[in-house]
Tab-separated table of C-alpha atoms in Angstrom:
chain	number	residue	atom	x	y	z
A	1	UNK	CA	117.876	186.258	-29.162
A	2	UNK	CA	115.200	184.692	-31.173
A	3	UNK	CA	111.509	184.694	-29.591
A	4	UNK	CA	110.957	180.784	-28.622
A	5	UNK	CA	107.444	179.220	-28.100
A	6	UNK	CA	106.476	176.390	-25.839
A	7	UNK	CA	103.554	174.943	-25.990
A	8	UNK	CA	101.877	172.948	-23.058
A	9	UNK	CA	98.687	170.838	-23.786
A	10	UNK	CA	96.824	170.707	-20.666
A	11	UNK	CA	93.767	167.880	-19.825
A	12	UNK	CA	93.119	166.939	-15.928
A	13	UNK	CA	96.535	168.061	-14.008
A	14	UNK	CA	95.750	170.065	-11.430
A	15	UNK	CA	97.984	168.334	-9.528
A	16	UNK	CA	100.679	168.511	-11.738
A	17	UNK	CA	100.647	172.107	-13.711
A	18	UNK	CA	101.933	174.347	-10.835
A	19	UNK	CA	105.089	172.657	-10.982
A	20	UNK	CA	105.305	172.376	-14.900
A	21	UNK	CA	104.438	175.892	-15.769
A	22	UNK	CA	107.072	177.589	-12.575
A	23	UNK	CA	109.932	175.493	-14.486
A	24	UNK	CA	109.014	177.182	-17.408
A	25	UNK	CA	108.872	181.013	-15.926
A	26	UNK	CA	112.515	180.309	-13.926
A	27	UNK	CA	114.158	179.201	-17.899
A	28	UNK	CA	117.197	181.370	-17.844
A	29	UNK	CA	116.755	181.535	-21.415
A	30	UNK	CA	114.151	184.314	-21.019
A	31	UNK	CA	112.843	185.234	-24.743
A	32	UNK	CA	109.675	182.943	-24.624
A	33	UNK	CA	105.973	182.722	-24.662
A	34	UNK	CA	104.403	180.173	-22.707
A	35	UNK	CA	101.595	178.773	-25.132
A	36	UNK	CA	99.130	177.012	-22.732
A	37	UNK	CA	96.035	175.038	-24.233
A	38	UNK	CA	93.594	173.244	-21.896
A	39	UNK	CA	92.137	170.542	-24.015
A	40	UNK	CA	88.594	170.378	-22.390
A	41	UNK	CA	89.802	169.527	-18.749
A	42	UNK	CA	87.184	169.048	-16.243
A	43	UNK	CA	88.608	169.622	-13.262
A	44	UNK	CA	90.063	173.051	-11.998
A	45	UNK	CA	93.403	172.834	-14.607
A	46	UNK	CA	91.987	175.721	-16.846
A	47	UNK	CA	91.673	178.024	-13.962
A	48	UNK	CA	95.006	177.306	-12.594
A	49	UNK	CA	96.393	178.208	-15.657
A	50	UNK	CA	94.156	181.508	-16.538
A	51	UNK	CA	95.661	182.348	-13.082
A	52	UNK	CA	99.157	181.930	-14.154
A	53	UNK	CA	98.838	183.920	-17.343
A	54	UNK	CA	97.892	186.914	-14.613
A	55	UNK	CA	101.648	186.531	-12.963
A	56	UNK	CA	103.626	186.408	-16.194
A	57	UNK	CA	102.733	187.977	-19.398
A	58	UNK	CA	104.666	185.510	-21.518
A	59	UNK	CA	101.883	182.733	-20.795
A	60	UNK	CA	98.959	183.307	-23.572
A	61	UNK	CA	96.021	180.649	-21.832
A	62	UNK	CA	93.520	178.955	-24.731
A	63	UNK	CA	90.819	176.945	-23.612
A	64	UNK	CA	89.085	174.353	-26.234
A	65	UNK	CA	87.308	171.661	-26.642
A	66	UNK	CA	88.790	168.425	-25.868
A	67	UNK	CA	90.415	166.719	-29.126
A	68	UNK	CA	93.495	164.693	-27.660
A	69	UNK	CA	97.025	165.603	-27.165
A	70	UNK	CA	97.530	165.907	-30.846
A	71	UNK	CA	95.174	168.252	-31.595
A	72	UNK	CA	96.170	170.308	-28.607
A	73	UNK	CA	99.913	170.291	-29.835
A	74	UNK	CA	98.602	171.136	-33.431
A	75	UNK	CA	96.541	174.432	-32.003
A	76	UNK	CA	99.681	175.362	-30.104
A	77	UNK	CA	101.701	175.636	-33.489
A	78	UNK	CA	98.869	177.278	-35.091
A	79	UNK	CA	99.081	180.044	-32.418
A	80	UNK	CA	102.914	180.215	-32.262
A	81	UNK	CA	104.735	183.057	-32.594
A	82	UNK	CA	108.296	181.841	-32.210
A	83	UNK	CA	111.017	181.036	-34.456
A	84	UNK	CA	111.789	177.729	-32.861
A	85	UNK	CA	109.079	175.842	-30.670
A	86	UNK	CA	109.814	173.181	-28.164
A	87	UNK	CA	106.813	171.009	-26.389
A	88	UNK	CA	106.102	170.327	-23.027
A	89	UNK	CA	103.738	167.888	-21.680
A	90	UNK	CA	101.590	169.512	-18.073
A	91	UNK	CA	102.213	166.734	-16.231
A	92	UNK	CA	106.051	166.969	-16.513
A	93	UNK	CA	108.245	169.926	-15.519
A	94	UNK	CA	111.564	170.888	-17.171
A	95	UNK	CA	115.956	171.996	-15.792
A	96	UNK	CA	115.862	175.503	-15.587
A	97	UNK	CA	118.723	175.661	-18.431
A	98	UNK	CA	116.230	173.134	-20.551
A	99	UNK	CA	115.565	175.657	-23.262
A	100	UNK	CA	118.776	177.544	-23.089
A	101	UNK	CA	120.702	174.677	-23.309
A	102	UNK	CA	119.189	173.257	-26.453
A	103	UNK	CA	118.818	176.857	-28.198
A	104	UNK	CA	122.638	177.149	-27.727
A	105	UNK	CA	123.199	173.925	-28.806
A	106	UNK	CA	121.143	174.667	-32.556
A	107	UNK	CA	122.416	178.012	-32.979
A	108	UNK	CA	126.370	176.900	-32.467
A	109	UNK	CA	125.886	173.648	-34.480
A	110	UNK	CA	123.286	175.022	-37.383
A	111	UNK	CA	120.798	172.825	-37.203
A	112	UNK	CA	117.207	173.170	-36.894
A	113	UNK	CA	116.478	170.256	-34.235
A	114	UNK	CA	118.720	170.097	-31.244
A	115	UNK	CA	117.866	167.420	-28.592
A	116	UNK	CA	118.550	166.911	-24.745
A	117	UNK	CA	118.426	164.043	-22.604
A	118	UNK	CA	115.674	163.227	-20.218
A	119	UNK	CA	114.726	160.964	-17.084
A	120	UNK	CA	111.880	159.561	-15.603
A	121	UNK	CA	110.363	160.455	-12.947
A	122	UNK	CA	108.044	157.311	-10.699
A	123	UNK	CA	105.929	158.070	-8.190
A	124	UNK	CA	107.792	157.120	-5.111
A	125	UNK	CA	110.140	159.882	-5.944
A	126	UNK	CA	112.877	156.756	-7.680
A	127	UNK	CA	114.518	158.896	-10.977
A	128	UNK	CA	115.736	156.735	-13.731
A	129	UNK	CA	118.039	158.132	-16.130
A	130	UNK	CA	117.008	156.926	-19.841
A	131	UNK	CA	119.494	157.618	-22.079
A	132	UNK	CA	123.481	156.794	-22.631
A	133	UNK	CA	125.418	159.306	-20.843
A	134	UNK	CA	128.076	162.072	-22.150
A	135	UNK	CA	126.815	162.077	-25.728
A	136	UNK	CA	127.543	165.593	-28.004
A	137	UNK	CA	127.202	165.160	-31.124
A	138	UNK	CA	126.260	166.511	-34.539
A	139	UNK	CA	124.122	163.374	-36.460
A	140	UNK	CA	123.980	164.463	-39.996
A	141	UNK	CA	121.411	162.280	-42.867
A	142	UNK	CA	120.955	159.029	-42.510
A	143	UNK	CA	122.623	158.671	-39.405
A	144	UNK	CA	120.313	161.198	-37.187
A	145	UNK	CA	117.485	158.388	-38.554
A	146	UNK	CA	120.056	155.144	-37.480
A	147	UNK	CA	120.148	156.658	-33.878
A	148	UNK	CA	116.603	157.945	-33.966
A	149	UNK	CA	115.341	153.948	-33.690
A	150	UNK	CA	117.938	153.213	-31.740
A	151	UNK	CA	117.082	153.157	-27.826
A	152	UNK	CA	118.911	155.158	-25.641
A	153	UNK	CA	119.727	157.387	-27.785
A	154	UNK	CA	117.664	161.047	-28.250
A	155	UNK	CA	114.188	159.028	-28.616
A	156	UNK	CA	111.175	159.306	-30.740
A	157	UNK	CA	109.348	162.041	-28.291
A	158	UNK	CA	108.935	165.476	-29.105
A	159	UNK	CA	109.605	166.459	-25.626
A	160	UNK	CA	112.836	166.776	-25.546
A	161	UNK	CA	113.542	169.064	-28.573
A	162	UNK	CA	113.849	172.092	-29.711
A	163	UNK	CA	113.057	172.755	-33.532
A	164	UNK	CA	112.643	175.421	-36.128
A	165	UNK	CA	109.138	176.487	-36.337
A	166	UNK	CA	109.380	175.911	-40.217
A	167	UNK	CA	109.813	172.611	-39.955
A	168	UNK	CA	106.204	171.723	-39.322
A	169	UNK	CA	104.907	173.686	-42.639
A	170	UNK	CA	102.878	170.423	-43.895
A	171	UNK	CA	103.556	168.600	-40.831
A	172	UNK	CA	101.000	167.844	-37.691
A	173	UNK	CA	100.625	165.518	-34.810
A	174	UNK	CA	98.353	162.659	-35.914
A	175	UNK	CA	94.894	162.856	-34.146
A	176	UNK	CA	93.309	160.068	-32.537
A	177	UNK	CA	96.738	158.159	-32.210
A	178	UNK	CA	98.709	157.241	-29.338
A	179	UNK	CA	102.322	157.498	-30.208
A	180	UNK	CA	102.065	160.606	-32.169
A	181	UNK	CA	105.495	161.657	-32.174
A	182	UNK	CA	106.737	158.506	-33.941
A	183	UNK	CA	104.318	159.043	-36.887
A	184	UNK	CA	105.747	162.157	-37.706
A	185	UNK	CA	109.572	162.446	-35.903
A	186	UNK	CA	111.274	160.722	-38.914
A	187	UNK	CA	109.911	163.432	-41.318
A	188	UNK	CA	111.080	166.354	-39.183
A	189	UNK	CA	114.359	164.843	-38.975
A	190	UNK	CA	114.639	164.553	-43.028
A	191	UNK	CA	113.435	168.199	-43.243
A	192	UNK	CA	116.036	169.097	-41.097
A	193	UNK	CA	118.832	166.570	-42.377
A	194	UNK	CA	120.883	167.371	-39.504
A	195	UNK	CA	120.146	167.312	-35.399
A	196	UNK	CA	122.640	168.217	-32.675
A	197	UNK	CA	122.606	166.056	-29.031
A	198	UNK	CA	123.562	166.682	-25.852
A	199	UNK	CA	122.491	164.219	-23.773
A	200	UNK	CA	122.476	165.411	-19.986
A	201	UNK	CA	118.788	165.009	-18.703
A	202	UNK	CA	117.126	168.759	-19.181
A	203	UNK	CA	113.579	166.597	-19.139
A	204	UNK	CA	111.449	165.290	-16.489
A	205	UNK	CA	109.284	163.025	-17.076
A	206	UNK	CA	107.121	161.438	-14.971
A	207	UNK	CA	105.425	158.153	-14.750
A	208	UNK	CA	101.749	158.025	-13.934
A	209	UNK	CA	98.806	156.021	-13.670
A	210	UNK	CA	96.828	158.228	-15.112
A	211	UNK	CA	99.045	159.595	-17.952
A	212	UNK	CA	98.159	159.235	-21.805
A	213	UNK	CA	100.421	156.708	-22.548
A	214	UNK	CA	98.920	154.474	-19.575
A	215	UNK	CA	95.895	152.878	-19.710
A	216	UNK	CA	94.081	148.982	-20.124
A	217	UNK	CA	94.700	148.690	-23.860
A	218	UNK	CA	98.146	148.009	-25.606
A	219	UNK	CA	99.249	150.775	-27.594
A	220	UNK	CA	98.540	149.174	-30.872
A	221	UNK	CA	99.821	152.301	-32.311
A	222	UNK	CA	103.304	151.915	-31.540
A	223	UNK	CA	103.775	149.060	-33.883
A	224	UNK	CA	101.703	151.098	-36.354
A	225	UNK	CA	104.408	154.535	-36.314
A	226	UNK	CA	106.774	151.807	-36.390
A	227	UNK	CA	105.687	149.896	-39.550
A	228	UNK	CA	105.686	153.178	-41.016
A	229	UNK	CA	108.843	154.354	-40.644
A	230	UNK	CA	110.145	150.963	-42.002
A	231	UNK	CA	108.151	151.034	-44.977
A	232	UNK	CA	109.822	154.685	-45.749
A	233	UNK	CA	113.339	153.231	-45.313
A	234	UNK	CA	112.561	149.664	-46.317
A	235	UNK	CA	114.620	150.913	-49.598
A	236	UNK	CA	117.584	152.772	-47.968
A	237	UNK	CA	120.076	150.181	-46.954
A	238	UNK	CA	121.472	152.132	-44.329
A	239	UNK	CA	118.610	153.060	-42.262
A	240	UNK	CA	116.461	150.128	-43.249
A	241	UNK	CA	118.003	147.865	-40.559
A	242	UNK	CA	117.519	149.853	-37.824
A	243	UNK	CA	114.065	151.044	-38.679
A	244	UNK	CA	113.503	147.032	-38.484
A	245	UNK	CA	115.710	146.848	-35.034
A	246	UNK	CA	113.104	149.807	-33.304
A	247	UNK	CA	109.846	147.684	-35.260
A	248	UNK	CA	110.929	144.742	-33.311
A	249	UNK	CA	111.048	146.389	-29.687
A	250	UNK	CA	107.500	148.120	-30.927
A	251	UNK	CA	106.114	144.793	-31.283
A	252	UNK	CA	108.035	143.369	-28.488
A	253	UNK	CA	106.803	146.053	-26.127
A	254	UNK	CA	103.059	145.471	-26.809
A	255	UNK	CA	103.699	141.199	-26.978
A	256	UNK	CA	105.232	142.090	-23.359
A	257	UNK	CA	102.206	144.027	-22.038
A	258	UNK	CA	99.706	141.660	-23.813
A	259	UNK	CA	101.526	138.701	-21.847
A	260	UNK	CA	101.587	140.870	-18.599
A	261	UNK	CA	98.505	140.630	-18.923
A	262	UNK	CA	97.754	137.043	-19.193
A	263	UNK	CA	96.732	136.773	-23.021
A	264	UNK	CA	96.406	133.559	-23.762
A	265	UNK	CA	99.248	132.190	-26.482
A	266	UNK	CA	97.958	132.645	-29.459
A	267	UNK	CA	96.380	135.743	-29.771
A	268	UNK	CA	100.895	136.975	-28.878
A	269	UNK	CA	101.248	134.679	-31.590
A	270	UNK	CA	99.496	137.521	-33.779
A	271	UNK	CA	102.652	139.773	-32.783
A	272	UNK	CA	105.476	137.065	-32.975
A	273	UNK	CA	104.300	136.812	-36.796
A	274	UNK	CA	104.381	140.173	-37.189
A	275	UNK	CA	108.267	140.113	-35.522
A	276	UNK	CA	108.825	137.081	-38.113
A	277	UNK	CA	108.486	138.948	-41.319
A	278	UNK	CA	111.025	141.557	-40.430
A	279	UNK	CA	112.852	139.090	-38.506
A	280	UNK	CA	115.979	138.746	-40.895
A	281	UNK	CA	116.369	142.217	-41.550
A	282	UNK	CA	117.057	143.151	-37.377
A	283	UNK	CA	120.481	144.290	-36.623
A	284	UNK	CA	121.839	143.790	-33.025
A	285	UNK	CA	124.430	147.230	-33.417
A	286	UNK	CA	124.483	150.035	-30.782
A	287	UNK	CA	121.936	148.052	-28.513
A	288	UNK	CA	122.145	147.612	-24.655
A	289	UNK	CA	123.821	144.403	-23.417
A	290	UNK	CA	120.429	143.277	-21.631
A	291	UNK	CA	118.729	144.606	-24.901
A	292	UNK	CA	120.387	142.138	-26.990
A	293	UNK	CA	119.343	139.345	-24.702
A	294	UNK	CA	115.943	140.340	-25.087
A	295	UNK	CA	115.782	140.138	-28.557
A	296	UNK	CA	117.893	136.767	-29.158
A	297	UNK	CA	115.623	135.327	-26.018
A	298	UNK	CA	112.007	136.777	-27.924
A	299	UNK	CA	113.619	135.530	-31.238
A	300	UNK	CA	114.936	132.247	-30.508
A	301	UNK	CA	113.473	130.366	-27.348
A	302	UNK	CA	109.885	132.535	-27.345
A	303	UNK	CA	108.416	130.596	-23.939
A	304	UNK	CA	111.914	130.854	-22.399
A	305	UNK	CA	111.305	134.484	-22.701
A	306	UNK	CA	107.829	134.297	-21.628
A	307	UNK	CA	109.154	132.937	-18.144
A	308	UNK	CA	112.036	135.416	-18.000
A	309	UNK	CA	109.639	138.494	-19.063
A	310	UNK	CA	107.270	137.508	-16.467
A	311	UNK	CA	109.938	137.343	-13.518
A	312	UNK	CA	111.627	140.559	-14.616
A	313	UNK	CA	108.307	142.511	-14.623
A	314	UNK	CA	107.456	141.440	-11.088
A	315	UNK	CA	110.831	142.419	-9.648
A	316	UNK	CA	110.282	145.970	-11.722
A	317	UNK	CA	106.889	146.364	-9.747
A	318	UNK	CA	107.861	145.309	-6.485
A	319	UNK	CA	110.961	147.512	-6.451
A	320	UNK	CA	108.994	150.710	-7.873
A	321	UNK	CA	106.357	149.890	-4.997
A	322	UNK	CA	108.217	150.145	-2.210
């Protein structure tokens, strides 16, 4: 059995990083080492996890100044001694079978990314699965990309795969950016050429206030990783399309926050521009029913939306409240 590493960044859970680190001691897949790096936290999260390096000698504890997610993930690679390394965010806890399940999964299929489902997790205990169900699957080339941007499928996060260690030689987490796996999943995926998928939920993830990926400003970002990836397929007619399809929901996910928000008209207009250049180039294949509604509402009757957005969102909040 190879030696896997997991690497948790750690910044301000205390509430959260008991759970998240006793997932990871029960894997039954027991060849590991537990690579935990508090970021700078500030409350008592580097403690609790200098005491759980005392209970299991698999869990090496680093502490460091704070420099992001990113940075953190970047360290834990740098101090990895596995063959394959899988990444776990503190905040979020993990199946027991999680890394068994995926190491099986790239050793039987030869490939050097395998990926599991995952589900989220809201505060009033509510679990939402994410993906489509009963997918197992070998995606080989261009087609690991096509389902890469499409949603529902195996996603852009990092989270929920496992991957050869040598696939990030030349290859980091952007620093300072939100969104970090996007900038950099479509590259891993090329190095690899081929990714195996099971999709039964091995992932928790849960939904907080006070998570990265929420805060007051839109996540700018997203369309950024996006663009990106376009511009690298813009040229491959089989990818291209769909690289266009997951730019659209990029922009249409920050033009929905922005107008959540109350942003007056024209400053969305700035995003529904952006949607208009690559506008022709969307396909509608592989999405969700609803999804496909969204996008010929946001592309053809843009207020209409507006009205329908704004009803849908406060039915989503007032149903996660109770």
């Amino acid at each position: 059995e190879s030696l896997i590493s997991i690497v948790v960044p750690i910044y301000n859970v205390e509430d959260y990083l008991n759970e998240c680190i006793y997932s990871l001691i029960n894997q039954t897949y027991k060849n590991i080492e537990i690579i935990l790096v508090d970021d700078g936290s500030t409350d008592n999260s580097g403690n609790i996890a200098d005491g759980l390096s005392k209970i299991d000698s698999r869990i090496n504890v680093y502490h460091k100044n704070n420099g992001g997610l990113s940075d953190a993930r970047n360290f834990g690679i740098e101090h990895s001694k596995g063959k394959y390394i899988c990444f776990v965010d503190s905040d979020d806890y993990v199946k027991e079978d999680y890394v068994e399940s995926m190491y099986t999964n790239l050793v039987q299929n030869k490939t050097k990314i395998s990926c599991c489902g995952f589900c989220h997790l809201y505060e009033n205990d509510v679990v939402k699965e994410i993906n489509f169900q009963n997918i197992k699957n070998k995606f080989v080339g261009d087609e690991a990309q096509i389902y890469l941007n499409i949603i529902g499928y195996y996603n852009v996060s990092s989270c929920n795969k496992l991957f050869d260690i040598d696939l990030f030689k030349n290859i980091r987490f952007p620093v300072g950016k939100k969104s970090e796996d996007w900038f950099i999943m479509y590259l891993l995926f090329e190095k690899a050429h081929a990714i195996y998928y099971n999709s039964d939920s091995k992932y928790i993830y849960r939904q907080r206030m006070g998570s990265i990926t929420k805060n007051s400003s839109a996540n700018l970002d997203s369309i950024k990783a996006a663009k990106q990836v376009y511009e690298y397929f813009k040229n491959n007619e089989n990818v291209s399309s769909y690289a266009a399809q997951s730019l659209a929901f990029a922009i249409i996910g920050v033009y929905n926050y922005e107008l959540c928000r109350g942003v007056k008209q024209k400053d969305l207009d700035i995003f529904y521009k952006e949607f208009k250049l690559i506008r022709r180039n969307v396909i509608y294949n592989y999405l969700s029913f609803s999804r496909k509604i969204q996008l010929f509402l946001f592309a053809n009757f843009k207020l209409l939306y507006n009205f329908v957005f704004k009803i849908f969102d406060l039915r989503r909040k007032i149903k996660y409240e109770k």
